[in-house]
PDB file of C-alpha atoms in Angstrom:
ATOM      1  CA  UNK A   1     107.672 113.608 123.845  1.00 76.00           C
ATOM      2  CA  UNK A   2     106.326 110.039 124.845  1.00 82.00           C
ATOM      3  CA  UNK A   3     108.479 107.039 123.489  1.00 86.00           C
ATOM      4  CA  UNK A   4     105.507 105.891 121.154  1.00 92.00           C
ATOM      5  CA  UNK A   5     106.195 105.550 117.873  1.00 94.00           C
ATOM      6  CA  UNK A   6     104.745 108.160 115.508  1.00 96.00           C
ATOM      7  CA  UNK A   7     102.567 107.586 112.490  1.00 96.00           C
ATOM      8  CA  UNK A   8     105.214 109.097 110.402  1.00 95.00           C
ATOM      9  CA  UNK A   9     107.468 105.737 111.241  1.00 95.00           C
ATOM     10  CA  UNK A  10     104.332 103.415 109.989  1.00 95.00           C
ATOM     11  CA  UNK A  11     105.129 101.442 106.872  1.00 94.00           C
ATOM     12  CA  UNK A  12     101.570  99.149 106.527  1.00 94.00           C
ATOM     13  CA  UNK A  13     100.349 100.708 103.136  1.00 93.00           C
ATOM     14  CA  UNK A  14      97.091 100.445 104.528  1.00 92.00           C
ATOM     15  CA  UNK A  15      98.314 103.243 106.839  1.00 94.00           C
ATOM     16  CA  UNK A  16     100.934 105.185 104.368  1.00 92.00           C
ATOM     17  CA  UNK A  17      98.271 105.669 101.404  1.00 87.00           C
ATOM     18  CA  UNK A  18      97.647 109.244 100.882  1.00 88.00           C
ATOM     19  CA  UNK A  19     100.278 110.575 102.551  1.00 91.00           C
ATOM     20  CA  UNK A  20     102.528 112.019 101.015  1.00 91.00           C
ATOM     21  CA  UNK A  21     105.348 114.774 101.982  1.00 91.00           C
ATOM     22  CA  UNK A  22     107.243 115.247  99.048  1.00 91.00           C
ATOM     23  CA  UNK A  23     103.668 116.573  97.350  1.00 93.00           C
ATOM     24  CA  UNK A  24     101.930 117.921 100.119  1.00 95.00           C
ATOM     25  CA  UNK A  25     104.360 118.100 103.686  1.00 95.00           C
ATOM     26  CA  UNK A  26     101.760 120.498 104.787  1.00 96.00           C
ATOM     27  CA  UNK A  27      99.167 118.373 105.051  1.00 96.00           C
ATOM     28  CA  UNK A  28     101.251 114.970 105.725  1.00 96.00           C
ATOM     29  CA  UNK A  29     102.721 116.907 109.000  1.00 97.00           C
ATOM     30  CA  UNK A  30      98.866 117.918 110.426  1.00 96.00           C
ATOM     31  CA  UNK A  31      97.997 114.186 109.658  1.00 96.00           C
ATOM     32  CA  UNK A  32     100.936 112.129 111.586  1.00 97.00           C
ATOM     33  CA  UNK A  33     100.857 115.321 114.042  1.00 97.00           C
ATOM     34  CA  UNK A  34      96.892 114.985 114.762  1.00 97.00           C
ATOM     35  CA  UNK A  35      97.551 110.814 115.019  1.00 97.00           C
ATOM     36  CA  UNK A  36     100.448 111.772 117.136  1.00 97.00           C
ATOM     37  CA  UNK A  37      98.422 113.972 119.775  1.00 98.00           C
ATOM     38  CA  UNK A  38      95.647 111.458 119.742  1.00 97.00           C
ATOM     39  CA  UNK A  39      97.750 108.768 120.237  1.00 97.00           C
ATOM     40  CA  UNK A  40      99.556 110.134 122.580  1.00 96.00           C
ATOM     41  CA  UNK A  41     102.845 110.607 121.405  1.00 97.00           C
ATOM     42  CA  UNK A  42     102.679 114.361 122.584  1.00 97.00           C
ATOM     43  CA  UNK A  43     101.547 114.532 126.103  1.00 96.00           C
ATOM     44  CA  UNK A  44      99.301 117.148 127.440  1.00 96.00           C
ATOM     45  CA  UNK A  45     100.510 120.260 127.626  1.00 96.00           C
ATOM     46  CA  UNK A  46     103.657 119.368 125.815  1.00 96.00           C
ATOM     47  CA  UNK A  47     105.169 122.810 124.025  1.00 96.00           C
ATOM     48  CA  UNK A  48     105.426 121.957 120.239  1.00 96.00           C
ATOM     49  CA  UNK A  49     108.633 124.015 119.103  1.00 95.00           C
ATOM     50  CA  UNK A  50     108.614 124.741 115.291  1.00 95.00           C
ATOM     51  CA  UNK A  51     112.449 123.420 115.529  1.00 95.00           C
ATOM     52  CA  UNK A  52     111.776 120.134 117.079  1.00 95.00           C
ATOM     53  CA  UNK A  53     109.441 119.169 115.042  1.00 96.00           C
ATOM     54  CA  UNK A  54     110.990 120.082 111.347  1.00 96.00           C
ATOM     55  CA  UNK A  55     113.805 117.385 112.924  1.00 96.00           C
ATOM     56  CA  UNK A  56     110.874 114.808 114.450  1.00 96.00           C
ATOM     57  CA  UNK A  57     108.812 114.803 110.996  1.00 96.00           C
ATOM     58  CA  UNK A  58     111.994 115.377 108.829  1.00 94.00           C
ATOM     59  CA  UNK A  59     110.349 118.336 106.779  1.00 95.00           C
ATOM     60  CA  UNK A  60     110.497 122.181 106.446  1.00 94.00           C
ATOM     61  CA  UNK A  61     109.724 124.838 109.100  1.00 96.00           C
ATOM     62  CA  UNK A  62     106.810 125.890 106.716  1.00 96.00           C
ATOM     63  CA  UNK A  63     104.886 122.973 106.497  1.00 96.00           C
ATOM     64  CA  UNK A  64     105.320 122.487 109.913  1.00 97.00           C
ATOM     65  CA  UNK A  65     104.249 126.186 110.976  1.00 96.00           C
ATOM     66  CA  UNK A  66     101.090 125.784 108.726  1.00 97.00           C
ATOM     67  CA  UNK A  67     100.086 122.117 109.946  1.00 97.00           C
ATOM     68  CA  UNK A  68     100.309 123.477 113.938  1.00 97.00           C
ATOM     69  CA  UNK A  69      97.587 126.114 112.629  1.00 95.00           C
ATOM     70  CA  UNK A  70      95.487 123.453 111.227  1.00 95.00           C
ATOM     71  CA  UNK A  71      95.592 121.215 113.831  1.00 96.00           C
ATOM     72  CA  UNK A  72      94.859 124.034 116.289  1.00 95.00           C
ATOM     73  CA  UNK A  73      91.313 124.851 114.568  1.00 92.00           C
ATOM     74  CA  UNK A  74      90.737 120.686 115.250  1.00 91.00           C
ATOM     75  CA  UNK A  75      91.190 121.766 119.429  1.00 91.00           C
ATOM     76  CA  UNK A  76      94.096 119.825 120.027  1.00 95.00           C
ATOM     77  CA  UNK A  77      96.506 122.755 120.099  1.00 96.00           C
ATOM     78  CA  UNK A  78      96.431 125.942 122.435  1.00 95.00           C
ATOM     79  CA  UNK A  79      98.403 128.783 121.859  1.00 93.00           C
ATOM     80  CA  UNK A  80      99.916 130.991 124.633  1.00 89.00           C
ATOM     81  CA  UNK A  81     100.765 134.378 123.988  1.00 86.00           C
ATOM     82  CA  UNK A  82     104.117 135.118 123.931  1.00 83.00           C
ATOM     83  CA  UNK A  83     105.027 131.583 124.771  1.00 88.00           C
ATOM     84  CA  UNK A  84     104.126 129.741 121.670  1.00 93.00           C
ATOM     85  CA  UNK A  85     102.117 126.505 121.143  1.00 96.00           C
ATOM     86  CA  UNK A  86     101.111 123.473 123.516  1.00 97.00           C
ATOM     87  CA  UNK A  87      99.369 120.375 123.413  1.00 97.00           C
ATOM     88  CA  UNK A  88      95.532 121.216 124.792  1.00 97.00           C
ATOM     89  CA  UNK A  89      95.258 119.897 128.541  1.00 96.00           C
ATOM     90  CA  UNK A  90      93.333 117.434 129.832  1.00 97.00           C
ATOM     91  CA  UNK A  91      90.675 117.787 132.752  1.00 97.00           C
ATOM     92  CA  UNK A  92      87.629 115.720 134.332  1.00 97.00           C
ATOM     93  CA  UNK A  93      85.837 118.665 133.845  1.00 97.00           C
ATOM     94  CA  UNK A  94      86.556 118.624 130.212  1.00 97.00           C
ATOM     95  CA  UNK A  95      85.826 115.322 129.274  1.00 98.00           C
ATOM     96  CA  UNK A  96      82.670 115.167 131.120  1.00 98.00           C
ATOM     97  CA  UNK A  97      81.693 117.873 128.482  1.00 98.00           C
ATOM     98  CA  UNK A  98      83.274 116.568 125.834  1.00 98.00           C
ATOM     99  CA  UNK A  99      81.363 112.792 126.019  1.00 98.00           C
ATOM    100  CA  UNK A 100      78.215 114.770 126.614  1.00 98.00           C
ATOM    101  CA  UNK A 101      78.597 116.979 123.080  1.00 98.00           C
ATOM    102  CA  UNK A 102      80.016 114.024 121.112  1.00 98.00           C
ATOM    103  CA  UNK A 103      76.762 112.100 121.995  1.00 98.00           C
ATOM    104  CA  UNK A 104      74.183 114.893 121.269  1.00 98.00           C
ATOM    105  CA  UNK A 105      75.866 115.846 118.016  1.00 98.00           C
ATOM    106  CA  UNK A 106      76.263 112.339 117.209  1.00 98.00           C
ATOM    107  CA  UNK A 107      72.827 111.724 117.864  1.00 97.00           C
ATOM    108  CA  UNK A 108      72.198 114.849 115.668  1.00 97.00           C
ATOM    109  CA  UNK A 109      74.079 113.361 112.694  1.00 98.00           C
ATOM    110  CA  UNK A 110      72.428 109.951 112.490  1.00 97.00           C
ATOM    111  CA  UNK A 111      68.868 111.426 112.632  1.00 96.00           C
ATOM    112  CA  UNK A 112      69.951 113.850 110.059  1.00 97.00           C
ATOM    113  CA  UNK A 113      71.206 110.862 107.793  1.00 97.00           C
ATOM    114  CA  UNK A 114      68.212 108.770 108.253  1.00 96.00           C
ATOM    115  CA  UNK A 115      66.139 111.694 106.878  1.00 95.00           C
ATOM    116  CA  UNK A 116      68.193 112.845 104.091  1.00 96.00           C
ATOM    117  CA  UNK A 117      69.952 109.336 103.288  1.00 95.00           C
ATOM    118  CA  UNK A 118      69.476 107.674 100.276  1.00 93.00           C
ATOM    119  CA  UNK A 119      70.268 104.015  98.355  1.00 95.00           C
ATOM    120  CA  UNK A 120      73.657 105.094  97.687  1.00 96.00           C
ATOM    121  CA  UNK A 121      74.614 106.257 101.250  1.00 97.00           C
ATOM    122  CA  UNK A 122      73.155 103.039 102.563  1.00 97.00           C
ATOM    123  CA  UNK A 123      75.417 101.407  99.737  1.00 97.00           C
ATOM    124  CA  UNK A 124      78.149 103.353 101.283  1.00 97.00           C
ATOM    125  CA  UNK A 125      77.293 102.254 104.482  1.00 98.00           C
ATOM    126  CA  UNK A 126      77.111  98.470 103.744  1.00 98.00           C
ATOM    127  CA  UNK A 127      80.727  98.253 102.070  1.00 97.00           C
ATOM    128  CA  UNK A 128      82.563 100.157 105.076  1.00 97.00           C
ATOM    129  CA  UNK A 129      81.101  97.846 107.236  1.00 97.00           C
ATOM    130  CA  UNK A 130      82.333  95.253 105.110  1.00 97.00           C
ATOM    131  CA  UNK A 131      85.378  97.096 105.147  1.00 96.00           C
ATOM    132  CA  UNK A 132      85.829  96.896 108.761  1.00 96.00           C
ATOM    133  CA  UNK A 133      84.912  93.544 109.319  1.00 97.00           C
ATOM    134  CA  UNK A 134      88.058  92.143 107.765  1.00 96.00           C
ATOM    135  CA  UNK A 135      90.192  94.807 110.722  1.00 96.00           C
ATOM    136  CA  UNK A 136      91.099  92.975 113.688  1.00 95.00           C
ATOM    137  CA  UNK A 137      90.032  94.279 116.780  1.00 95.00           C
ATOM    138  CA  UNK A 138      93.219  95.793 118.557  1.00 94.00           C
ATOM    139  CA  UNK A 139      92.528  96.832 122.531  1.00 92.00           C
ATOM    140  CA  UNK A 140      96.373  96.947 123.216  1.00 89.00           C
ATOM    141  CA  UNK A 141      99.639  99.172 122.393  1.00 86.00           C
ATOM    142  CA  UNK A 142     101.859  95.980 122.040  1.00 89.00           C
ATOM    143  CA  UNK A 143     101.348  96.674 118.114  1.00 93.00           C
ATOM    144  CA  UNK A 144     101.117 100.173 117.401  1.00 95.00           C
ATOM    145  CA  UNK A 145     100.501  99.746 113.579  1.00 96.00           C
ATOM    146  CA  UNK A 146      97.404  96.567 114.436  1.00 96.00           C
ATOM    147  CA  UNK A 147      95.823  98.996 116.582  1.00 96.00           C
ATOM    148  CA  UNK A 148      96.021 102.195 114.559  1.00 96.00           C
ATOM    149  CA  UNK A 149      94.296  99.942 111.746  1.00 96.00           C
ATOM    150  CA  UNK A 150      91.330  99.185 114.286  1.00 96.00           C
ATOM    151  CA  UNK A 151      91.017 102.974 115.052  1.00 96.00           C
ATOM    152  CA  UNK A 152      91.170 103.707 111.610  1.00 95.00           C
ATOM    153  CA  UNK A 153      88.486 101.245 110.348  1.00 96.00           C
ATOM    154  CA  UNK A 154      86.459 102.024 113.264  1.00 96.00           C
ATOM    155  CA  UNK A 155      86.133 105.697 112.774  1.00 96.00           C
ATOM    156  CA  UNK A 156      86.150 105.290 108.890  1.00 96.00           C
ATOM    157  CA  UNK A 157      82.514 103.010 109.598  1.00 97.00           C
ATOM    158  CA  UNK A 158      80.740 105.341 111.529  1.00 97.00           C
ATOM    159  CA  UNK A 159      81.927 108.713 109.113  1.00 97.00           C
ATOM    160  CA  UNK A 160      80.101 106.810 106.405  1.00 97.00           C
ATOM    161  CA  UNK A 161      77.236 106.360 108.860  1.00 98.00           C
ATOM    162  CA  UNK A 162      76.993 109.907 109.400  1.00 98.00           C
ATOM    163  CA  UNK A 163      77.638 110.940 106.229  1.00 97.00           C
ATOM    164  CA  UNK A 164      74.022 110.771 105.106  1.00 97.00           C
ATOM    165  CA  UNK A 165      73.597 113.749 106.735  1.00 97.00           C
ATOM    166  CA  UNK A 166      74.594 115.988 104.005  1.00 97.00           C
ATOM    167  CA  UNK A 167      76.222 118.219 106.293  1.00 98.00           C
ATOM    168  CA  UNK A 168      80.016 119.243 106.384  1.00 97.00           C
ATOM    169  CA  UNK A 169      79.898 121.438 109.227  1.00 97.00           C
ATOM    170  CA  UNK A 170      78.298 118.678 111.484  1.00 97.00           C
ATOM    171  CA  UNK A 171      80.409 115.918 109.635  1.00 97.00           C
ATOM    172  CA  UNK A 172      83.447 118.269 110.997  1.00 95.00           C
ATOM    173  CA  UNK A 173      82.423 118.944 114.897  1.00 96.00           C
ATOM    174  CA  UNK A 174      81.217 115.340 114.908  1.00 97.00           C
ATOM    175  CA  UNK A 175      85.057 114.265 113.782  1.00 96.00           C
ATOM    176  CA  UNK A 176      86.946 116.318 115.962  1.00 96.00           C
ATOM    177  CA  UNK A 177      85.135 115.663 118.822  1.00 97.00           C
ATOM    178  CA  UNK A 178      85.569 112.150 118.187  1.00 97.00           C
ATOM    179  CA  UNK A 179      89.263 112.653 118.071  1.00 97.00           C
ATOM    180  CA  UNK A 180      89.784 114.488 121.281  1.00 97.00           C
ATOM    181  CA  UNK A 181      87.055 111.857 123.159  1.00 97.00           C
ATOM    182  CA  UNK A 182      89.565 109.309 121.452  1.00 97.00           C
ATOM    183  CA  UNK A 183      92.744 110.880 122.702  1.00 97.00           C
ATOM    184  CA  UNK A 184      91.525 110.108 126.035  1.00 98.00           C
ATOM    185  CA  UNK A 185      90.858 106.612 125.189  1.00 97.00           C
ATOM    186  CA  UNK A 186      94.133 106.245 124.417  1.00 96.00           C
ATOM    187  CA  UNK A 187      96.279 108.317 127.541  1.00 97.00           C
ATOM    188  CA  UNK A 188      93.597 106.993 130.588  1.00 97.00           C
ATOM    189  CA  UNK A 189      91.510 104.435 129.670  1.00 97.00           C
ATOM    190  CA  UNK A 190      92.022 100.500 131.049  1.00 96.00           C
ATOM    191  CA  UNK A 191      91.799  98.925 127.650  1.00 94.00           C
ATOM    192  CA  UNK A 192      90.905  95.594 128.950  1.00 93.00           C
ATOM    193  CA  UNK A 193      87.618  96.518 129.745  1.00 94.00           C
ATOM    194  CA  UNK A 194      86.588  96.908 126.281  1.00 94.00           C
ATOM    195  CA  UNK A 195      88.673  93.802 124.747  1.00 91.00           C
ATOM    196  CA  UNK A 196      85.458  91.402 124.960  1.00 91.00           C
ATOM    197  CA  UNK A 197      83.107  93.598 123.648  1.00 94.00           C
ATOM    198  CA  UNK A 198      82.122  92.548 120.207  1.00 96.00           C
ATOM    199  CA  UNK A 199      82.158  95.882 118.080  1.00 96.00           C
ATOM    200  CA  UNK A 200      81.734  93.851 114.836  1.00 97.00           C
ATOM    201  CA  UNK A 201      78.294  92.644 116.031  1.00 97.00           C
ATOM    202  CA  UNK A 202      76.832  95.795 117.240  1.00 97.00           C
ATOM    203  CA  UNK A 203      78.044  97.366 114.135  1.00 98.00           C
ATOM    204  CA  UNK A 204      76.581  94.824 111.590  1.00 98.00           C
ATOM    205  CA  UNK A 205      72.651  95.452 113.283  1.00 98.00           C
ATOM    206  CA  UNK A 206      73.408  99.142 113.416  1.00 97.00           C
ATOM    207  CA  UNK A 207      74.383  98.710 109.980  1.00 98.00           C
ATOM    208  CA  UNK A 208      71.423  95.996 109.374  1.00 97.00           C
ATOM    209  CA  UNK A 209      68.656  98.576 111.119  1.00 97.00           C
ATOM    210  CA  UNK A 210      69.801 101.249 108.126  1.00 97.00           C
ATOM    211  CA  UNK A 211      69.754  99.428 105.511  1.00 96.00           C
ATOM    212  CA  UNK A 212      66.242  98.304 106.625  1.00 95.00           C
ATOM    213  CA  UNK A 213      64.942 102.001 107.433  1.00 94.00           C
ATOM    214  CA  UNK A 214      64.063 101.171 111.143  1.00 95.00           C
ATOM    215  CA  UNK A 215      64.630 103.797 112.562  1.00 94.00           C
ATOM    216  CA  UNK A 216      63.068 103.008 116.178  1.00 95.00           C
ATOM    217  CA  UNK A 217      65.489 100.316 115.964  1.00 96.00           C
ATOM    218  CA  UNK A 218      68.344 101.998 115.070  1.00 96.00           C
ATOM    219  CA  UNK A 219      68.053 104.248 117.777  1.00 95.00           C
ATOM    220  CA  UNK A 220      67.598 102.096 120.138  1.00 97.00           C
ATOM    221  CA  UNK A 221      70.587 100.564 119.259  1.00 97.00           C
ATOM    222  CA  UNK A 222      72.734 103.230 119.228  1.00 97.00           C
ATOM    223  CA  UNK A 223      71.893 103.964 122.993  1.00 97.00           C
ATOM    224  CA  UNK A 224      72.649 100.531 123.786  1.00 97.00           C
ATOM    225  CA  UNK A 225      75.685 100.937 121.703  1.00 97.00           C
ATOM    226  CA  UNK A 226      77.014 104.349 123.762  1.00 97.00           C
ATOM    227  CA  UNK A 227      75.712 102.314 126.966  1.00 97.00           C
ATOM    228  CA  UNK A 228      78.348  99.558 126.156  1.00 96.00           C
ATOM    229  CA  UNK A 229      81.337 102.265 126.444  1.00 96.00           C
ATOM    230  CA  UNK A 230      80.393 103.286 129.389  1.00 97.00           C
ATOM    231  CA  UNK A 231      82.632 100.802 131.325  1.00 96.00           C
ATOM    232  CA  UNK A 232      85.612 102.192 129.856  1.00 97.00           C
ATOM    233  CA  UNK A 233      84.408 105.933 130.529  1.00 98.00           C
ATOM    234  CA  UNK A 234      84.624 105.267 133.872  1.00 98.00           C
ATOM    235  CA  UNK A 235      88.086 104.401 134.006  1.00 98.00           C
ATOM    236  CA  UNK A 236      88.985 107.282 132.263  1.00 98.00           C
ATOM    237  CA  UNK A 237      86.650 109.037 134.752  1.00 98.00           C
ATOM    238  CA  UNK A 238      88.920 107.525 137.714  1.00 97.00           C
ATOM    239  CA  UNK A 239      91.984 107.735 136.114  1.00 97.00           C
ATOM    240  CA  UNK A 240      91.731 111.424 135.276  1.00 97.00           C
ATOM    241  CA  UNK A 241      90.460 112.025 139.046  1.00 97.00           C
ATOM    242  CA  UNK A 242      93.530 110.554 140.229  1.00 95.00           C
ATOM    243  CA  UNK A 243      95.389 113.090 138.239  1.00 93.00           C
ATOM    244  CA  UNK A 244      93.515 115.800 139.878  1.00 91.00           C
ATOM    245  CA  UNK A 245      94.034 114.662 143.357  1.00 84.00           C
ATOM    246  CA  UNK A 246      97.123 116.370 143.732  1.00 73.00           C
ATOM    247  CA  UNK A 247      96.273 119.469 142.456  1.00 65.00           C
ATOM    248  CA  UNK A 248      93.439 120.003 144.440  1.00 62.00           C
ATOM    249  CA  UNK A 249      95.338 119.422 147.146  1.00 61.00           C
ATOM    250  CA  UNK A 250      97.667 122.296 146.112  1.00 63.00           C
ATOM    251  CA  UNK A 251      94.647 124.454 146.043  1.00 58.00           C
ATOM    252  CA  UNK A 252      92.805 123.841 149.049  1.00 56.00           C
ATOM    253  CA  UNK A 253      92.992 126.803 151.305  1.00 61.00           C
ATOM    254  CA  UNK A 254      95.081 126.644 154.041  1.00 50.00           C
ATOM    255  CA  UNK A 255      93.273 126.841 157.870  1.00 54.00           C
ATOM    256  CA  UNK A 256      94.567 129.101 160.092  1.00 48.00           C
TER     257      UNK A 256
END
């Protein structure tokens, strides 16, 4: 376990509101524990001991037993026979994939929404963005809680956007996706090379495009707006290549 603080410690009400153990500890432990992978509070290929964690989230083994289930269908936890559960590893390999799925099922979504959207998802649409807009942009761990809010309102915006697609199966691989591709955001990535990027103006015209049913437009802007990450990417792309320097050194064969 990292030194981060865990969402279970987060007092902003902002952050708190819907959560609630005393009601439902199952599903408050699979929220702070899926913020708590993502964030990075479990490291990769940490093993997550039923024990540990009943002390950590200060709740029954139960809850806790259940909550590692659901948070294993998400792809964040990996079970080992006879050895219990883990935090899923991290590869090149895998994020490479990852980014490349995210994007096409993305992509999937919005045309999807744009077909089947109507008034009141565009509605929707408008007062998330408007929503967002009043979140800071965070691109540093100096605040925990500031940046958690950015994530939050960030990913809250672009569920509505994809919402229009009527879909709860694609809504769901969409979403957990997005959460593992934001996981290694958070453990690899060189923040700073997203700080000056300005996501509340590329959200208001992809916002501005839907509400005016371009759709040319629209797409167009959401390849400019996945070509605008791409700086970032790469450091995770570097970063993660760095980590597997070693270990390919391990397994190189040996000359005779």
């Amino acid at each position: 376990m990292t030194a981060l603080v865990s969402v279970a410690r987060f007092t902003d009400p902002r952050l708190t509101v819907g959560i609630d153990a005393d009601k439902n500890p199952t599903q408050a432990v699979a929220h702070w524990m899926r913020r708590d992978i993502v964030r990075g509070v479990f490291a990769p290929l940490e093993r997550l001991k039923v024990e540990q964690l009943t002390q950590f989230y200060g709740v029954g083994h139960s809850p806790v037993r259940e909550a590692i289930l659901l948070v294993s269908a998400r792809g964040m936890i990996e079970h080992e026979h006879n050895k219990g559960y883990r935090v899923a590893g991290v590869s090149l390999a895998d994020y490479g994939d990852l980014i490349d799925i995210y994007q096409r099922t993305y992509r999937l979504a919005l045309q999807m929404a744009v077909e089947r959207g109507g008034e009141a998802w565009e509605e929707r649409v408008v007062l998330a963005l408007h929503r967002s807009l009043k979140v800071s942009k965070v691109m540093t761990d100096a605040d925990p809680e500031a940046r958690e809010l950015w994530q939050r309102a960030y990913k809250g915006l672009h569920e509505e956007i994809l919402s229009g697609c009527g879909s709860p199966i694609l809504m769901g691989m969409v979403g957990n996706l997005g959460d593992r591709a934001e996981r290694y955001v958070n453990l690899y990535a060189d923040l700073a090379t997203d700080r000056a990027r300005d996501s509340h103006a590329e959200h208001r015209v992809i916002v501005d495009a839907i509400v005016t049913g371009d759709a040319d437009r629209l797409h167009s802007l959401l390849d400019r707006f996945f070509e605008g990450g791409e700086p970032m990417r790469e450091t995770i792309r570097r970063n993660l290549a760095r980590l597997e320097q070693p270990r390919r050194r391990r397994a190189a064969p040996v000359s005779a």
